[in-house]
Coordinates of C-alpha atoms and ligand atoms in Angstrom, one line a residue:
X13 CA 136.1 40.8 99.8
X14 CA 132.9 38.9 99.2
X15 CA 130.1 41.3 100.7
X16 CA 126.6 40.7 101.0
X17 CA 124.4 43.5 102.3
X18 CA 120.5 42.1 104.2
X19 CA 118.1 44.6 104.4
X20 CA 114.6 45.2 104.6
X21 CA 114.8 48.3 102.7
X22 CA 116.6 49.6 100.3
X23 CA 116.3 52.8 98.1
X24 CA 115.1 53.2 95.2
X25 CA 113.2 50.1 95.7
X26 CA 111.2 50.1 99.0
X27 CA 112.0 52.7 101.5
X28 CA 110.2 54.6 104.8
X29 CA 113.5 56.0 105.9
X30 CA 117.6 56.6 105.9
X31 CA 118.2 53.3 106.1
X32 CA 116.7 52.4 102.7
X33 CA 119.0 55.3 101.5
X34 CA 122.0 53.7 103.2
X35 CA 121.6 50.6 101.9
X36 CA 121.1 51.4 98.4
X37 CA 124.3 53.8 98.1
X38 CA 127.2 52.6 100.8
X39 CA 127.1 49.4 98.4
X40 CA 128.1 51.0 95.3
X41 CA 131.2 53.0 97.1
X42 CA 132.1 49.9 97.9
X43 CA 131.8 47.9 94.8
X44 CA 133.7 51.0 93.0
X45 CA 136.3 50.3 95.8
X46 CA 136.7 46.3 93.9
X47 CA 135.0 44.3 96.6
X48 CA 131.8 41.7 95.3
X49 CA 129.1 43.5 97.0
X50 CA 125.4 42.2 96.4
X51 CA 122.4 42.9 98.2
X52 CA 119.5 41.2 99.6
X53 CA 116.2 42.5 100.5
X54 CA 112.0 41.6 100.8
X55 CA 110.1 42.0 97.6
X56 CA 107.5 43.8 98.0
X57 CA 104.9 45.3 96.7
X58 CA 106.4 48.7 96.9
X59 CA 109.6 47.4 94.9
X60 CA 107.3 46.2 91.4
X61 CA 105.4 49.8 91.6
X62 CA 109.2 51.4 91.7
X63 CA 109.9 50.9 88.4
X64 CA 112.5 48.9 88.8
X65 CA 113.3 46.8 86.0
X66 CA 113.0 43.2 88.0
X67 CA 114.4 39.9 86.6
X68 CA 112.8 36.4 86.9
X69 CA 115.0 34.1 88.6
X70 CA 114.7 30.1 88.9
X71 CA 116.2 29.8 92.2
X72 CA 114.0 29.1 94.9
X73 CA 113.5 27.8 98.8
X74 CA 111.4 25.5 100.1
X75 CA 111.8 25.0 104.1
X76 CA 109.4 24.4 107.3
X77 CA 109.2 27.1 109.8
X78 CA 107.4 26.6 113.2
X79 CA 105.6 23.4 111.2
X80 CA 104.1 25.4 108.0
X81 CA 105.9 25.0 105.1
X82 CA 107.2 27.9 103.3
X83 CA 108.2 28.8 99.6
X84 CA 110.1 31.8 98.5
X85 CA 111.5 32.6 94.8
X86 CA 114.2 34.7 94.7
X87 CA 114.6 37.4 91.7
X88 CA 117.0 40.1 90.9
X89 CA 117.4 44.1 90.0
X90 CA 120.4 46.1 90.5
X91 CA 121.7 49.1 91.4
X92 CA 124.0 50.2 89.0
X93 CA 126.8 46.7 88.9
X94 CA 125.3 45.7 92.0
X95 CA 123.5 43.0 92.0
X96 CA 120.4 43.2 94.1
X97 CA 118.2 40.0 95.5
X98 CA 115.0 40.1 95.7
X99 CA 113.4 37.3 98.2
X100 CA 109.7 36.8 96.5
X101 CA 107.1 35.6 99.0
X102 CA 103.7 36.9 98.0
X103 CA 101.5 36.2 101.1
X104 CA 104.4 37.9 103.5
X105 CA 105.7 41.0 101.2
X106 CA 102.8 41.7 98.7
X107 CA 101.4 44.4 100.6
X108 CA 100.9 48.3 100.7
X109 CA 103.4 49.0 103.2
X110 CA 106.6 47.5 104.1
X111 CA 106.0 46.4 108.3
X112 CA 102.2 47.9 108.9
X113 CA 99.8 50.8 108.7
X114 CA 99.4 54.3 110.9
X115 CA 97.6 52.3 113.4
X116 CA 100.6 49.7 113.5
X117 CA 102.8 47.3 112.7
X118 CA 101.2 44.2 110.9
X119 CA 100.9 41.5 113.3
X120 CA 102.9 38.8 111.9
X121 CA 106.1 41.2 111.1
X122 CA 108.0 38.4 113.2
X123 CA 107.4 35.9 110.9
X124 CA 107.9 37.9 108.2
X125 CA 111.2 38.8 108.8
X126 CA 112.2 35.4 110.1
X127 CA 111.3 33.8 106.8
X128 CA 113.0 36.4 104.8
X129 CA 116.5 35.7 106.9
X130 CA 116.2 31.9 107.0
X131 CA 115.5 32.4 103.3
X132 CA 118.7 34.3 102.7
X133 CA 120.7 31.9 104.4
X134 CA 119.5 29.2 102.2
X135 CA 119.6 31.3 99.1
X136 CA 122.9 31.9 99.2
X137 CA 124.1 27.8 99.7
X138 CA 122.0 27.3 96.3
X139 CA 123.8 29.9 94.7
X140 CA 126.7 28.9 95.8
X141 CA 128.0 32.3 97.0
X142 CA 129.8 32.5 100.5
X143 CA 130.5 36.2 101.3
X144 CA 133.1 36.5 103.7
X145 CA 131.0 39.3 104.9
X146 CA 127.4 39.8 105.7
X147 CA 126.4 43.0 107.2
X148 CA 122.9 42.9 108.4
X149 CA 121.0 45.9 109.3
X150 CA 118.1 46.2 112.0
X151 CA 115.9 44.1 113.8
X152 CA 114.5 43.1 110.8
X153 CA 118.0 40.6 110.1
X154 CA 118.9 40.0 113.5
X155 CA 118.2 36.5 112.8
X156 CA 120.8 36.1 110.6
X157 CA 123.9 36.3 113.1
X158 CA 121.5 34.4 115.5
X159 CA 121.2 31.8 113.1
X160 CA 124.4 31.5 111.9
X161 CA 126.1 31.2 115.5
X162 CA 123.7 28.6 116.8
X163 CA 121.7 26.3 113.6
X164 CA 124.9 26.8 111.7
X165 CA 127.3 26.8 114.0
X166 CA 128.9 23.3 112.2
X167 CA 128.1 24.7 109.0
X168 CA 131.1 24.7 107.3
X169 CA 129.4 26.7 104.4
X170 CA 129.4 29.8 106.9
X171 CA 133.4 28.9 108.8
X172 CA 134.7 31.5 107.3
X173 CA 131.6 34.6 107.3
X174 CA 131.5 37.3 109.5
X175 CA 128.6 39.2 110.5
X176 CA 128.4 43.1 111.2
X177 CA 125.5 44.6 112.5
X178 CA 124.6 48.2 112.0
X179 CA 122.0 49.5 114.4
X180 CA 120.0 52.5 112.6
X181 CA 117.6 53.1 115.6
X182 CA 117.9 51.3 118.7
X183 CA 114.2 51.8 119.2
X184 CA 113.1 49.1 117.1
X185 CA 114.3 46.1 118.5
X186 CA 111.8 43.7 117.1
X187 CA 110.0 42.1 120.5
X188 CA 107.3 40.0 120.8
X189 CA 105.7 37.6 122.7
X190 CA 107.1 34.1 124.1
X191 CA 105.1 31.9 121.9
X192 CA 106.8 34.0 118.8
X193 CA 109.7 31.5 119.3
X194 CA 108.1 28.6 118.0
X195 CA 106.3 30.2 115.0
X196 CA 109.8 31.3 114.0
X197 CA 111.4 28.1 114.1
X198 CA 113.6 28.3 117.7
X199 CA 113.6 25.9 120.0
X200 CA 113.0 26.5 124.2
X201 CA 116.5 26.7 124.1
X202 CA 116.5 30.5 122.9
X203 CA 113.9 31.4 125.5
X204 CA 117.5 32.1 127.9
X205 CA 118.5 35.5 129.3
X206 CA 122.1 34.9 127.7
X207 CA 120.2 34.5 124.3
X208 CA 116.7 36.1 123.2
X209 CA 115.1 36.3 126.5
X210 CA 114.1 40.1 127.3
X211 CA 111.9 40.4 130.1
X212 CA 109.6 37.7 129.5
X213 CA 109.5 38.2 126.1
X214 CA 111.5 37.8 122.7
X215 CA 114.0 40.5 121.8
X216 CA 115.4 39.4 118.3
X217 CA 117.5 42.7 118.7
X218 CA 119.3 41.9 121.6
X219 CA 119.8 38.5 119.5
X220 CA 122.0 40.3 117.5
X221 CA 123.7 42.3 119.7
X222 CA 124.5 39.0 121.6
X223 CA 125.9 37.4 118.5
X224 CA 127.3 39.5 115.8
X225 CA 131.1 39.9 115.2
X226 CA 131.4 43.1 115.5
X227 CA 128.8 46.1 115.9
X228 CA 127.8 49.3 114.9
X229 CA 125.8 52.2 115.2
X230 CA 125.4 55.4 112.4
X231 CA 127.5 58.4 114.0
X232 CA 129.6 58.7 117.3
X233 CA 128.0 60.4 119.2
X234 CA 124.6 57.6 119.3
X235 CA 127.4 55.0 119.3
X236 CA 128.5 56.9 123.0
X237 CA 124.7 58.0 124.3
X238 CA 123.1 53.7 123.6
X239 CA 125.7 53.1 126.0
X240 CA 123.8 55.1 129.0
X241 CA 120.8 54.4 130.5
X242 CA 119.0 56.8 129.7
X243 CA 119.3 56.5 125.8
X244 CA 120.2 52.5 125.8
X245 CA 116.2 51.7 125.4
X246 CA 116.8 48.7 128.2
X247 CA 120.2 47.3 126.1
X248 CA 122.8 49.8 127.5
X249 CA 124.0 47.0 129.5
X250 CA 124.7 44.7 127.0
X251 CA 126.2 47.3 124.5
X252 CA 128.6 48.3 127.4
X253 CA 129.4 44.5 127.7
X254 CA 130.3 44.3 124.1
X255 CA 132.2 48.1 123.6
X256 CA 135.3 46.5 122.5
X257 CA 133.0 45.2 119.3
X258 CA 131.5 48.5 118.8
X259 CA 131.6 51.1 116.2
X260 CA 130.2 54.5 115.4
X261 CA 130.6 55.3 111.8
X262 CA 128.4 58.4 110.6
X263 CA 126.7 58.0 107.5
X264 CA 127.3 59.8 104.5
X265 CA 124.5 60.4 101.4
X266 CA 125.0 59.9 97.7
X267 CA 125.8 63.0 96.0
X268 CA 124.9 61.7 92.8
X269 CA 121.2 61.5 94.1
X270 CA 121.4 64.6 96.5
X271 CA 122.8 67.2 94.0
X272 CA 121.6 70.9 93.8
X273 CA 123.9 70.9 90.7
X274 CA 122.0 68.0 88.5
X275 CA 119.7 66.4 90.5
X276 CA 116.6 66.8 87.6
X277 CA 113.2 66.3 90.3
X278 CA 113.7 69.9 91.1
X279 CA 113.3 73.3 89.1
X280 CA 116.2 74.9 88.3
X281 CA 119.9 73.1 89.2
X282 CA 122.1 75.6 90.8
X283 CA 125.0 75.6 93.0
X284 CA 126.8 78.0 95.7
X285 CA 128.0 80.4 93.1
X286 CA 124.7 80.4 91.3
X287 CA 121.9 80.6 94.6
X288 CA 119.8 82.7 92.1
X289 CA 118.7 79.3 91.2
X290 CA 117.8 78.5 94.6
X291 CA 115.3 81.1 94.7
X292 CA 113.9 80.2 91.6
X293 CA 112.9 77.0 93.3
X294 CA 111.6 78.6 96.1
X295 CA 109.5 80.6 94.2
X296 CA 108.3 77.5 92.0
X297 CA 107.8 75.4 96.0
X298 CA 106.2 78.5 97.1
X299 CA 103.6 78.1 94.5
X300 CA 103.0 74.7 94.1
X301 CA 102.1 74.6 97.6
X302 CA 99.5 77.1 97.7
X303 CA 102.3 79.8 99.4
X304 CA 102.4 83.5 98.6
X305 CA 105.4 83.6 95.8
X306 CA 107.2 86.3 98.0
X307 CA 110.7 86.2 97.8
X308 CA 112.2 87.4 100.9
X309 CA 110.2 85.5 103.9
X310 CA 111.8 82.4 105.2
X311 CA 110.4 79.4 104.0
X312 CA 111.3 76.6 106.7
X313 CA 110.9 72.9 105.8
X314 CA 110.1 69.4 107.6
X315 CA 110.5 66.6 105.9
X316 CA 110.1 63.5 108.2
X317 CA 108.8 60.5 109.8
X318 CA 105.6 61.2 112.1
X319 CA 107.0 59.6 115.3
X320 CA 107.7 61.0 118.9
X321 CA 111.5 60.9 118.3
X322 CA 111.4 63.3 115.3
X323 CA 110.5 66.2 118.0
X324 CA 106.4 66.5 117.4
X325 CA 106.2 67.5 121.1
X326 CA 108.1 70.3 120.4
X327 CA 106.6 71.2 117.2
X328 CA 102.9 70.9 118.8
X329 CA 102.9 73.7 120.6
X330 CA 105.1 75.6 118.5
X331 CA 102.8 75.7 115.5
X332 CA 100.0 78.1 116.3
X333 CA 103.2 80.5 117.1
X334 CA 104.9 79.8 114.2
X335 CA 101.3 80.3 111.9
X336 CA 101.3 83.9 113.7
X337 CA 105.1 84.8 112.6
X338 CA 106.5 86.0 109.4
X339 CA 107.6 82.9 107.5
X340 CA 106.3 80.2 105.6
X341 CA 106.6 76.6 106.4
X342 CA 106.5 73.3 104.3
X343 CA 105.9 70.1 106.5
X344 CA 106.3 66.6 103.8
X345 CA 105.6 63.4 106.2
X346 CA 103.7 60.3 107.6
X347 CA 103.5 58.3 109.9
X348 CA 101.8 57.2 113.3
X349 CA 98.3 58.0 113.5
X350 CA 98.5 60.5 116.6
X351 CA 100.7 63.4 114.7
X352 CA 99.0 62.8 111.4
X353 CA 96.0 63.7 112.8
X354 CA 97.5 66.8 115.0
X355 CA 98.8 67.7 111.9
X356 CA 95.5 67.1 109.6
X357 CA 93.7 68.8 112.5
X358 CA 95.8 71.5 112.5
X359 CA 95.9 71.7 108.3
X360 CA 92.0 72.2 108.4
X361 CA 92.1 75.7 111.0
X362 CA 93.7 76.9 107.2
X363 CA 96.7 78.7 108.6
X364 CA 97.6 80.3 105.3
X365 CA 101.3 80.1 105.8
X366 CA 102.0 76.9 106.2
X367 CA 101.5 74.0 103.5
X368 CA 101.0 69.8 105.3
X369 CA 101.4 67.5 102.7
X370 CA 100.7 64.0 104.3
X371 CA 102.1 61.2 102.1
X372 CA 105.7 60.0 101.4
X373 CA 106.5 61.7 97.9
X374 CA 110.2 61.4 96.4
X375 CA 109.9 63.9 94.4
X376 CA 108.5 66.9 96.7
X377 CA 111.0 65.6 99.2
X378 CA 114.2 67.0 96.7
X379 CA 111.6 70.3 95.7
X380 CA 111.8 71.2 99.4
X381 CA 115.3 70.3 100.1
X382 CA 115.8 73.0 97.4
X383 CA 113.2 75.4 97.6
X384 CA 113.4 76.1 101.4
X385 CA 115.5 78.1 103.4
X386 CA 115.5 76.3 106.9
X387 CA 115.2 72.5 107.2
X388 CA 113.9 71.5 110.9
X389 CA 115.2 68.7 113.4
X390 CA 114.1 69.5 116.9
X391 CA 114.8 65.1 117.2
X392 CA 114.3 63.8 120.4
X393 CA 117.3 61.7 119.7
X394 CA 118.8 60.5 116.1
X395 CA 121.2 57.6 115.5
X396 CA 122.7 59.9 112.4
X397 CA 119.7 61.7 110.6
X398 CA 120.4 62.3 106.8
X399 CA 117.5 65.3 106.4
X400 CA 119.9 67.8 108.3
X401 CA 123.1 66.3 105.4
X402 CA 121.0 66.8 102.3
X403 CA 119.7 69.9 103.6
X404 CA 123.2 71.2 104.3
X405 CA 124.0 70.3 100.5
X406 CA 120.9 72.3 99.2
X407 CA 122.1 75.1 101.1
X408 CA 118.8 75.1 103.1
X409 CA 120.1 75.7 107.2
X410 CA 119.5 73.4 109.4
X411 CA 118.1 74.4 112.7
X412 CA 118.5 70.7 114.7
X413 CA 118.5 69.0 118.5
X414 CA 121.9 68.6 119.3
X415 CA 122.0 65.1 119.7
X416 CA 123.2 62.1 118.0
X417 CA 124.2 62.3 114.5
X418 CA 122.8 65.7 114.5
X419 CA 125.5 66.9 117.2
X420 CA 128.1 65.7 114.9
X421 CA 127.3 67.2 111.8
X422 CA 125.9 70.6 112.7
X423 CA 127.8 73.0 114.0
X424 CA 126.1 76.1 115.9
X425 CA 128.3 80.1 115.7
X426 CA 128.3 79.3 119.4
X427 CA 130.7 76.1 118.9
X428 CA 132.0 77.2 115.6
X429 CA 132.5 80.7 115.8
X430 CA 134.7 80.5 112.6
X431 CA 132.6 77.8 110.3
X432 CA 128.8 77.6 111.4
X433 CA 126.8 75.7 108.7
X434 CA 123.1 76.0 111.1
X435 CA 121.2 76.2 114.3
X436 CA 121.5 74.1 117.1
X437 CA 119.9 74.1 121.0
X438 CA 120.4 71.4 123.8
X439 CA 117.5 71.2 126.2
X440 CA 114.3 69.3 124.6
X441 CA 111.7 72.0 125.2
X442 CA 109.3 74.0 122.7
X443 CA 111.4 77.1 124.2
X444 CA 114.7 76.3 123.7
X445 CA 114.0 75.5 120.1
X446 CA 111.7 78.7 119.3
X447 CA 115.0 80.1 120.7
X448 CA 117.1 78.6 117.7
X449 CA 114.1 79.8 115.3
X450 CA 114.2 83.0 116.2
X451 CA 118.2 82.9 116.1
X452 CA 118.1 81.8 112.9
X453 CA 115.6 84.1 111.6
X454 CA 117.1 87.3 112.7
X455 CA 120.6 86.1 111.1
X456 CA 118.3 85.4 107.6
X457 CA 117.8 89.2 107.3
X458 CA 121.7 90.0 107.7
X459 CA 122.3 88.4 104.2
X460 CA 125.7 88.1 104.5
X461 CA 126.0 86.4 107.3
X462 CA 123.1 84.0 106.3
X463 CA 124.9 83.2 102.7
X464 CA 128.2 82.4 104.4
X465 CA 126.7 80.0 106.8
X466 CA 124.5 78.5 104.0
X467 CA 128.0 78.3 101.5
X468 CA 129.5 76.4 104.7
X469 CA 126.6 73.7 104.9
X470 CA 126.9 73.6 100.6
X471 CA 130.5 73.1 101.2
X472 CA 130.7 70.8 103.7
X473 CA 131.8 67.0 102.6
X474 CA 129.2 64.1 103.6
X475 CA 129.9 62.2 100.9
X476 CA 130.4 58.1 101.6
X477 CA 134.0 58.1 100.4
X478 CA 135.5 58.5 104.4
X479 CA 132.9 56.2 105.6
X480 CA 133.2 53.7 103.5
X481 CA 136.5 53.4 104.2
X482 CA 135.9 53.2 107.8
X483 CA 133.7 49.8 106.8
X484 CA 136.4 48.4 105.0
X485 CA 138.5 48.3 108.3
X486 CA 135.3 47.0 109.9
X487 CA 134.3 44.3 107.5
X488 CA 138.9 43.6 108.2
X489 CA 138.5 43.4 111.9
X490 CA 135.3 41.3 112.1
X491 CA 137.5 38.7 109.5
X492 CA 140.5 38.8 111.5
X493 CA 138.5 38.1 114.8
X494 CA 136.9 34.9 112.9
X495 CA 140.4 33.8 111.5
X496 CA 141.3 34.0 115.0
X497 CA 138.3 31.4 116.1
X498 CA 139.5 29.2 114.0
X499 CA 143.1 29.4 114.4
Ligands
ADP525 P1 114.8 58.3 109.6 O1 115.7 57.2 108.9 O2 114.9 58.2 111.1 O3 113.4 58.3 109.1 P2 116.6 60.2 108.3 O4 116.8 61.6 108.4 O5 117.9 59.4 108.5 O6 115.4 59.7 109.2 O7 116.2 59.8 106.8 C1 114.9 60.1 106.3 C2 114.9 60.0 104.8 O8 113.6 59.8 104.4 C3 115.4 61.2 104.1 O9 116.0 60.8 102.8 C4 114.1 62.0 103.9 O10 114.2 62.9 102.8 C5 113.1 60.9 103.6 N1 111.7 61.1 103.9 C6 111.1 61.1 105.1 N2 109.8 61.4 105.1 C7 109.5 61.5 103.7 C8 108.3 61.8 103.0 N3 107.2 62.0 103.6 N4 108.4 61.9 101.7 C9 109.6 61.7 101.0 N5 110.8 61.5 101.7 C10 110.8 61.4 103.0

């Protein structure tokens, strides 16, 4: 199959979360699997800084939006034999960050987005390639099925492309106001409740979920919970509507990046026969954050966005508690504005056990995975998480929220008496997770115990193989159900 992946991140490129780290390894699994997978995806500012060795190319677009004319030049990296698109439009993409800053997103992210899907709809007729697949992730593409079921709708280019749509976080549905329509090229027609229409405003999101081919969201569990009210963020209705199209496929991470064995950003490699060399890096983390180097106090880790879902409510209160116990913790993270400064605020009382490092830093991020000894996921909800996989795979325990993608890949001794690999509690209070701190901290001093259910998490098989798979049938049914259109 011809597959073309659109995303606004993608690692190593540009990337504030796991869907940059989706994108940039599910393609290679499937490439190795013989499909034609290439990838599309803003260049920004953040993409040149990455390193990346980036290609000229003489392909370019020239098309009117909302009345302004706009230009875009497209160039290319790669990811290994993966060809990777790079849609060049200085004014929109040449920035610091990649949709705004702690105070919030950048005001014109709507037509920044727009442009870059219009643009890879246009890209692809003058390169002449017609992917009988396009899996578009986020708000950020949503325009890309929209478009392609309405302005294309003729197009005979497109007659024979499917869209999937995977939803990473059903928070972020990409709405703004009425007169948005216009700016990004859509006629009144699209101001309709059966098509962007959300309350008065525009919901490119619902868009999307209106017009894909088929749909789907990054673990089973999330794919069952967006279906309720109370976790559908105002589209439960419509995701019920189109259940028949809808898929939960959990994510999996790249084990050639997230390896204890050879990944080379952290201190000593080691593996589950060899943990001496997971102390070593704890030792080396402890002292590189300003820690005491001492070798048997649990070092737990948090290594996140700053954003209400990611459980700061619970962590708030928690953290004068936690300064008072006997452990060390290592929080890695950015974010909104509020919990960077509860955490800056907190940072300057000088708690001497517990390091805040306030930035987004690649390298640190793999130096924690491996020199820590509890990874923490108290998430309000999460559509899969990938902290609590690579964690598992450093043989760092995760103590998580049971919900979401967390539910389905950590298992508790109280559901899996036989194979726990961490800690997991239900209700979303501080308590209830200072109950699964404390849990795990008392199992830390029976070593035994604690190795066995570290060896489980080291053990356990994330890998993409199975759910790659799992998008091959996808990418199958969302062709057979346009064959069937045209038939
Ligand atoms: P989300 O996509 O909701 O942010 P995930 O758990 O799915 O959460 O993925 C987060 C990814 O981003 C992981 O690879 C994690 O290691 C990484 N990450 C998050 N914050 C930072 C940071 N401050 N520095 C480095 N890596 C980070």
């Amino acid at each position: 199959m011809k597959i073309l992946f659109v995303s606004s991140e993608v690692a190593p490129f540009a990337k504030t979360g796991g869907l940059a780290d989706v994108t940039g390894s599910l393609p290679k699994l499937l490439g190795a699997m013989g499909h034609d997978v290439r990838v599309i995806m803003p260049f920004y500012k953040m993409v040149e800084t990455s390193g990346a060795s980036i290609r000229k190319g003489r392909k370019g677009v020239e098309f009117s939006m909302g009345g302004v004319q706009h230009k875009g030049l497209l160039r290319q990296t790669s990811i290994g034999d993966i060809p990777v698109y790079l849609v060049e439009n200085k004014e929109y993409f040449y920035r610091d960050s990649l949709y705004g800053t702690p105070a919030g997103d950048y005001p014109d992210n709507h037509l920044r987005f727009a442009f870059f899907c219009r643009a890879v709809l246009q890209l692809l007729k003058r390169m002449d390639f017609r992917p009988d697949i396009i899996h578009c992730h986020d708000w950020q593409t949503a325009l890309v099925p929209i478009l392609l079921k309405y302005e294309h709708k003729e197009d005979p280019f497109f007659m024979r492309t499917a869209t999937i749509f995977t939803i990473h976080n059903l928070a972020f549905q990409g709405i703004f106001p009425k007169e948005s329509l216009v700016e990004m090229g859509l006629d009144q027609d699209y101001f309709s409740i059966d098509r962007l229409e959300y309350f008065g405003q525009v919901n490119l999101l619902k868009g999307a979920v209106l017009t894909a081919d088929v749909l789907n969201t990054v673990s089973e569990t999330y794919c069952s919970e967006i279906q309720t009210p109370e976790m559908g963020c105002g589209l439960n209705g419509l995701l019920r509507q189109r259940r028949n199209d809808l898929y939960g496929i959990v994510n999996g991470i790249d084990y050639s990046t997230w390896n204890p064995a050879t990944d080379r950003e952290i201190f000593k490699n080691y593996t589950s026969s060899t943990l001496s060399g997971k102390a070593a890096n704890k030792k080396k983390l402890q002292k590189s954050l300003g820690l005491d180097q001492t070798a048997d106090i649990p070092l737990l880790a948090m290594i996140t966005r700053l954003s209400a879902q990611k459980g700061f409510d619970l962590l708030e209160p928690l953290l004068p508690v936690l300064a008072a116990e006997k452990l060390q913790m290592a929080i890695l993270g950015t974010g909104d504005e509020k919990y960077m400064k509860l955490l800056s605020d907190f940072k300057e009382q000088g708690a001497s056990n517990i390091s805040i490092t306030l930035e987004f830093k690649a390298q640190l991020a793999h130096q924690i995975y491996a020199g820590s000894d509890m990874f923490l996921m108290p998430s309000h909800y999460e559509p899969c998480g990938l902290g609590q996989l690579i964690a598992l795979r450093y043989g760092t325990v995760p103590i998580v929220r049971k919900t979401g993608g967390l539910a389905d890949t950590v298992f508790d001794v109280r559901d899996n008496p036989k194979d726990p690999n961490g800690f997991s509690f239900t209700d979303y209070t501080p308590e209830a997770f200072h109950e699964a701190i404390l849990r795990a901290l008392q199992v830390y001093h029976e070593r035994k115990k604690w190795e066995k259910i570290l060896r489980n998490g080291m053990n356990s098989d994330f890998s993409w193989e199975s759910s790659a798979k799992k998008y091959e049938d996808l990418y199958k049914t969302g062709l057979k159900k346009i064959m069937a259109f045209h038939l």
